[in-house]
Tab-separated table of C-alpha atoms in Angstrom:
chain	number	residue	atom	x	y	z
A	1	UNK	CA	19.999	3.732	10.194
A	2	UNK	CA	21.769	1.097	11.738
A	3	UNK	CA	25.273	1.132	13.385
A	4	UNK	CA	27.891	-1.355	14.974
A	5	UNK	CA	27.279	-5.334	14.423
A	6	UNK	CA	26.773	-7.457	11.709
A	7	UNK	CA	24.030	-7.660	8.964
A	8	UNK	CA	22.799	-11.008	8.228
A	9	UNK	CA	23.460	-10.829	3.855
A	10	UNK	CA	22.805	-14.045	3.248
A	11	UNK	CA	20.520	-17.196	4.311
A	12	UNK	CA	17.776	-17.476	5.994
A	13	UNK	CA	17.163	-14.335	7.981
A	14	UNK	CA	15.796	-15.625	11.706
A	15	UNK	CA	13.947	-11.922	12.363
A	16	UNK	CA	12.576	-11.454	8.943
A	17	UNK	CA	9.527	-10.892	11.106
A	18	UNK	CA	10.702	-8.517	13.068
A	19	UNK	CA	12.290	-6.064	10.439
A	20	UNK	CA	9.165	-5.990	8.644
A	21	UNK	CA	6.932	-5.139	11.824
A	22	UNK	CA	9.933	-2.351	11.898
A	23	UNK	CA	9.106	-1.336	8.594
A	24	UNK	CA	5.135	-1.405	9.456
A	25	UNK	CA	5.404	0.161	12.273
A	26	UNK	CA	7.651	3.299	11.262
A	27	UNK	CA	6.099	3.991	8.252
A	28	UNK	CA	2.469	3.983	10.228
A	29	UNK	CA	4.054	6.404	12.681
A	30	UNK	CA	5.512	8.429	9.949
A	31	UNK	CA	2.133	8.961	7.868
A	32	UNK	CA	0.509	9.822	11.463
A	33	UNK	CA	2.813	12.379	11.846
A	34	UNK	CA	2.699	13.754	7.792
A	35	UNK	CA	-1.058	13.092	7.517
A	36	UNK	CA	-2.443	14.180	10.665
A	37	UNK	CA	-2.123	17.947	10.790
A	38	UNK	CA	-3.992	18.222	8.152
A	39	UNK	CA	-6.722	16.308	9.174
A	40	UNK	CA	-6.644	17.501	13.255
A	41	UNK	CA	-6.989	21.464	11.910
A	42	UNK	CA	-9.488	19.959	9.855
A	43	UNK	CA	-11.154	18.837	13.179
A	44	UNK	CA	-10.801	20.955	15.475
A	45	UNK	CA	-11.373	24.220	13.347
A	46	UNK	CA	-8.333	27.616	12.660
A	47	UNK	CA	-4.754	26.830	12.286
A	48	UNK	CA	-4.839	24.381	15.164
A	49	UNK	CA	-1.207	23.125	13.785
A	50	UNK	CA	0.760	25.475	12.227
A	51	UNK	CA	2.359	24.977	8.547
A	52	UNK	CA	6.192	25.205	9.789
A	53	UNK	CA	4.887	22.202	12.768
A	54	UNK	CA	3.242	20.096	9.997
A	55	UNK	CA	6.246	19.999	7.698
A	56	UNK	CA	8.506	19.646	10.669
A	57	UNK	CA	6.597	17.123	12.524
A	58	UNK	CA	7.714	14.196	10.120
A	59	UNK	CA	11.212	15.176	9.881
A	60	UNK	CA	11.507	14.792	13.755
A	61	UNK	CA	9.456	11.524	13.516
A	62	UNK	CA	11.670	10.162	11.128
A	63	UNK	CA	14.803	10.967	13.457
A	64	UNK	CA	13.002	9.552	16.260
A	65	UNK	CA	12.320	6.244	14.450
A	66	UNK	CA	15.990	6.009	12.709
A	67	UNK	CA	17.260	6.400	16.629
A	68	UNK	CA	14.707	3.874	17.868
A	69	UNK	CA	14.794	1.127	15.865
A	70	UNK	CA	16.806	1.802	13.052
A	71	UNK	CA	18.985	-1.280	14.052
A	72	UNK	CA	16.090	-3.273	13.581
A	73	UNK	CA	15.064	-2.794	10.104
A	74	UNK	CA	17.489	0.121	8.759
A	75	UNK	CA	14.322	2.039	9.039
A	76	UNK	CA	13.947	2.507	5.266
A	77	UNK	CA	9.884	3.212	5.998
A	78	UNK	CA	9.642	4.818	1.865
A	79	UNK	CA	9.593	2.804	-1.172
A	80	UNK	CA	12.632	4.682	-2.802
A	81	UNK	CA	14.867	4.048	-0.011
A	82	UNK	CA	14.476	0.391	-0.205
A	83	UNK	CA	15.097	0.297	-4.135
A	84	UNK	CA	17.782	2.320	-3.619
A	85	UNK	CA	19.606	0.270	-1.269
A	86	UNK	CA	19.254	-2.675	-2.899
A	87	UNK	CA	20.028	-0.926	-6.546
A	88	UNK	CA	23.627	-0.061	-4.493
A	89	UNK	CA	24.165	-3.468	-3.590
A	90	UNK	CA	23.505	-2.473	-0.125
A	91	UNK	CA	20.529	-4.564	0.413
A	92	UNK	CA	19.162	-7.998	-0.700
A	93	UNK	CA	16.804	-8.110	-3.504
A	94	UNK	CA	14.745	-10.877	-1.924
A	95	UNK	CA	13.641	-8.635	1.225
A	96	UNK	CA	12.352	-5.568	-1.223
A	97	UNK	CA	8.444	-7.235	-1.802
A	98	UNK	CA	8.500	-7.928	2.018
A	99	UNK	CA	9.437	-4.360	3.028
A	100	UNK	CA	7.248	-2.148	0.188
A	101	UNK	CA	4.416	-4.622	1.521
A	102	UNK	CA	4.827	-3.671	4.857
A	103	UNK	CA	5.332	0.191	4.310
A	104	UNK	CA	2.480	-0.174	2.481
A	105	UNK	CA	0.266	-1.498	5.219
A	106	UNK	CA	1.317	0.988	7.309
A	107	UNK	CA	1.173	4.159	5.356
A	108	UNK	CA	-3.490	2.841	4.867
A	109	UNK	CA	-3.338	1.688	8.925
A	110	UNK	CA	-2.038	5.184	9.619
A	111	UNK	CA	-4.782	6.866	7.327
A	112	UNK	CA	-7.662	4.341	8.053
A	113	UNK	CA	-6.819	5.266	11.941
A	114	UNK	CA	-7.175	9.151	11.213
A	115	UNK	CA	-9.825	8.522	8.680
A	116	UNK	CA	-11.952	6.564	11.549
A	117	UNK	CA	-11.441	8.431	14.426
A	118	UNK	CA	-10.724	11.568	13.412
A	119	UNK	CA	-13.336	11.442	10.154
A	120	UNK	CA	-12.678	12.016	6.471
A	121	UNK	CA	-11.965	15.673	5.348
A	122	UNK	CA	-11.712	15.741	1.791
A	123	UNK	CA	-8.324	16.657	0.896
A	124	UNK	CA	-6.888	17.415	4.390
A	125	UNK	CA	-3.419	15.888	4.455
A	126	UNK	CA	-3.044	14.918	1.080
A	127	UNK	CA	0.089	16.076	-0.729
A	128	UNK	CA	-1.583	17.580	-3.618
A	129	UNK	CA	-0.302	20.172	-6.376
A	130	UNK	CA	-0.676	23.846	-4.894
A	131	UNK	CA	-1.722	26.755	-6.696
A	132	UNK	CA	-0.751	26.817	-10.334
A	133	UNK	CA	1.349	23.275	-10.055
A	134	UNK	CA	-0.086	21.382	-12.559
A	135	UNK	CA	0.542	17.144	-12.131
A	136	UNK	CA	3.814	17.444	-14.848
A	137	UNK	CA	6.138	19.980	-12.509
A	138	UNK	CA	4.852	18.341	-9.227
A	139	UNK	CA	6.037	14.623	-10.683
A	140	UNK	CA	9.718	17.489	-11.485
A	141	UNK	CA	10.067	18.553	-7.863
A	142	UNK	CA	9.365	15.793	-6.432
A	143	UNK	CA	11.793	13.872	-8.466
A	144	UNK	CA	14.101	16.980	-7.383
A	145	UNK	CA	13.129	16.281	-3.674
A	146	UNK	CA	13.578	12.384	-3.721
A	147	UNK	CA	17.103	13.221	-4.942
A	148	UNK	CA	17.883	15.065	-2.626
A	149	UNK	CA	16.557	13.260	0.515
A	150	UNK	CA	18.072	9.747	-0.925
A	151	UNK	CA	21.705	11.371	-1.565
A	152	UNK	CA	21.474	11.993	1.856
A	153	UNK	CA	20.456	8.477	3.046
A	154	UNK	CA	22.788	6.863	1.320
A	155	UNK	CA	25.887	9.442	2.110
A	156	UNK	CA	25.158	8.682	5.351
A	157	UNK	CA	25.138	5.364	5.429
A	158	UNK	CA	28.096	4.906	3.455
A	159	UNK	CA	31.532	3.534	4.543
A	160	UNK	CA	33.270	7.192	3.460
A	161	UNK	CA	30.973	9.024	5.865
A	162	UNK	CA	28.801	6.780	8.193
A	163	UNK	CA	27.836	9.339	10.886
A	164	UNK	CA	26.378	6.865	13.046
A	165	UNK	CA	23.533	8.098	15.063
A	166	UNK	CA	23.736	11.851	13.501
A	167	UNK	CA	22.588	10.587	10.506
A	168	UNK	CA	19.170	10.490	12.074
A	169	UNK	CA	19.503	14.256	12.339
A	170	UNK	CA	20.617	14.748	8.917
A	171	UNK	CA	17.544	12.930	7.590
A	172	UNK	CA	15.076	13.797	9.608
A	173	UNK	CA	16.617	17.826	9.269
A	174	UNK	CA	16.526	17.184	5.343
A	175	UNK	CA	12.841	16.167	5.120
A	176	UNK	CA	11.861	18.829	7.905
A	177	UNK	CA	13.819	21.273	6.129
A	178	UNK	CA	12.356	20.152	2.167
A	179	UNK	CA	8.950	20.618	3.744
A	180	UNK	CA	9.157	24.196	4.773
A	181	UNK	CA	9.822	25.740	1.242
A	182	UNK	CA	8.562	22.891	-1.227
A	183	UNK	CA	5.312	21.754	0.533
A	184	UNK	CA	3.348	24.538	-1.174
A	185	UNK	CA	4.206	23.221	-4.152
A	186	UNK	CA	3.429	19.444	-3.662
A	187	UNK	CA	3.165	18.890	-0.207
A	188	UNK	CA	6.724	17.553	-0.446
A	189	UNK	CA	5.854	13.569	0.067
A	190	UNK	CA	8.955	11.935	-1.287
A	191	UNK	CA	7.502	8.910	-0.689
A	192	UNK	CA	5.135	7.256	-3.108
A	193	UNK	CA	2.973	5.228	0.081
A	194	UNK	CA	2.775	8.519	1.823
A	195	UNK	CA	1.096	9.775	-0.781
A	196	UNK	CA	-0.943	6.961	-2.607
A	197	UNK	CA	-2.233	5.083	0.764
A	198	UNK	CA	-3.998	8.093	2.553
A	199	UNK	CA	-5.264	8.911	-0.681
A	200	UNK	CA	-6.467	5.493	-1.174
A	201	UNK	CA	-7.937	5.425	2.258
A	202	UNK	CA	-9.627	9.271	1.626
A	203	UNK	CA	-10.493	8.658	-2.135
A	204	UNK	CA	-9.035	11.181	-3.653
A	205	UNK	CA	-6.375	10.206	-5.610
A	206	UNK	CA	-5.796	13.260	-7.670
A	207	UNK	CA	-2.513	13.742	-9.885
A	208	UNK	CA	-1.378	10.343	-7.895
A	209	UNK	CA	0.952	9.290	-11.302
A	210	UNK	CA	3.315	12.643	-10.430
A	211	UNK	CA	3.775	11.044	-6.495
A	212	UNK	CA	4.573	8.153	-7.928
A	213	UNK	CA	6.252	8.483	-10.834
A	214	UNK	CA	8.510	11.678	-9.072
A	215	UNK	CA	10.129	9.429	-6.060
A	216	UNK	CA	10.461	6.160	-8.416
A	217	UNK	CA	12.248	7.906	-11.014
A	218	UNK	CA	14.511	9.632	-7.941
A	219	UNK	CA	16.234	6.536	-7.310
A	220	UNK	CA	17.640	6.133	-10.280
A	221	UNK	CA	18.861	9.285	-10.663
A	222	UNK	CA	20.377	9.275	-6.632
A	223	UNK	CA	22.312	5.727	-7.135
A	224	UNK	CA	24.519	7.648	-10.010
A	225	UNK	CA	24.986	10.610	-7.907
A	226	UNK	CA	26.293	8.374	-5.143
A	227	UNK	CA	28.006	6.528	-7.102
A	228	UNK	CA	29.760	9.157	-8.502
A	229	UNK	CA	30.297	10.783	-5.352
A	230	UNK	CA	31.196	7.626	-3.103
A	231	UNK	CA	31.767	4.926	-6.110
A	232	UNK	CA	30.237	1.152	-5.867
A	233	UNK	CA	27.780	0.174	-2.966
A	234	UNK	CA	28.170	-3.319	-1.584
A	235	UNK	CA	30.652	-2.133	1.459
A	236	UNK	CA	30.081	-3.390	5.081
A	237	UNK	CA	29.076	-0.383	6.765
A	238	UNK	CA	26.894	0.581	3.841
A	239	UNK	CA	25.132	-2.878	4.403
A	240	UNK	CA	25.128	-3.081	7.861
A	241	UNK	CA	23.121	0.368	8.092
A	242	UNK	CA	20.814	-0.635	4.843
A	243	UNK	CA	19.736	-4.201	6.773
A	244	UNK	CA	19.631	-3.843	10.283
A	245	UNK	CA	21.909	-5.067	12.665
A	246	UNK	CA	19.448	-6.838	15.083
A	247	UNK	CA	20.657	-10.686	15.266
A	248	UNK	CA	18.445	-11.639	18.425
């Protein structure tokens, strides 16, 4: 979530390169830190990683990434956020195949990388339906979910309420805090490549029309509740955080 400077909107973007490697390279980092409990307790045997640290291990990733190089890209690293943006006006249409590409990329490095070294476990770190969740109400909550954690992306980025670097806490503490009552239900992705490239990389890619059905249908749904809550996209700050502010 970028903050101060200006956002290149139009013309040939100079470090095109660059925000997409940002986009690569967060989203790999994220899936590492959402994938790999699963597969290290897997491992090493027990509860090596505890459920509360595995849910709140990519909410303080993501916070850690927004702070670190959110200026770069705007640190979107999630499918949903990008459309988002750029269904607010808030980001150019013309960068969204770049970005999903490179999130995508990431998301299968990150699982080939745990998959390789770490081996394949069937189903370890999956988001998967729990217990009595059949594919229909996982695609519900985690259209529920993807609401939620885009309302706060873009209230946060907005020109109303821009909260500067606190909005990596709110984001991070919204994803952490999703994932400690809703991942026994779905594993609480709210991300489609989260989901869809470790289970690519594992093969098992069971009920994987509810993860991504669920966050696609979220955006949607999250542009009308910002704009009712904050009206039309399109402002400077808005843009500013949705792009990246990196000009050199």
């Amino acid at each position: 979530m970028a903050a101060g400077g200006e956002a290149i909107v139009d013309g040939e973007d100079p470090l095109w390169w660059r925000r997409f490697f940002g986009e690569y390279l967060g989203t790999f980092l994220l899936v590492l830190a959402s994938v790999g409990p699963g597969v290290v307790n897997q491992r090493v045997g027990a509860e090596a990683v505890s459920r509360t640290a595995a849910v709140v291990s990519p909410g303080l990733m993501l916070a850690s990434i927004i702070l670190f190089m959110g200026t770069v890209s705007g640190a979107h690293l999630n499918p949903s956020v990008t459309l988002a943006f750029a269904l607010r006006r808030d980001f150019p249409w013309r960068r969204v195949p770049g970005y999903l590409a490179a999130q995508f990329a990431g998301a299968v490095s990150a699982a080939g990388l745990l998959a390789g070294s770490l081996g394949g476990h069937g189903t370890a770190g999956l988001t998967l339906p729990g217990a009595g969740v059949d594919a229909r109400l996982a695609l519900l909550w985690e259209l529920i979910l993807t609401v939620g954690l885009l309302s706060t992306i873009l209230g946060t980025a907005s020109g109303a309420q821009n909260v500067g670097g606190l909005a990596a806490v709110a984001v991070g503490g919204y994803l952490a805090l999703a994932g400690l009552w809703a991942s026994p239900l779905t594993g609480a992705s709210m991300n489609v490549f989260r989901s869809l490239g470790p289970a690519l990389v594992y093969g098992q890619p069971r009920a994987w029309w509810a993860y991504l059905l669920g966050p696609l249908l979220a955006v949607p749904v999250a542009v009308a509740v910002a704009a009712v809550l904050r009206g039309p996209g399109g402002s400077r700050i808005s843009r500013r955080t949705a792009q990246g502010t990196a000009r050199h």
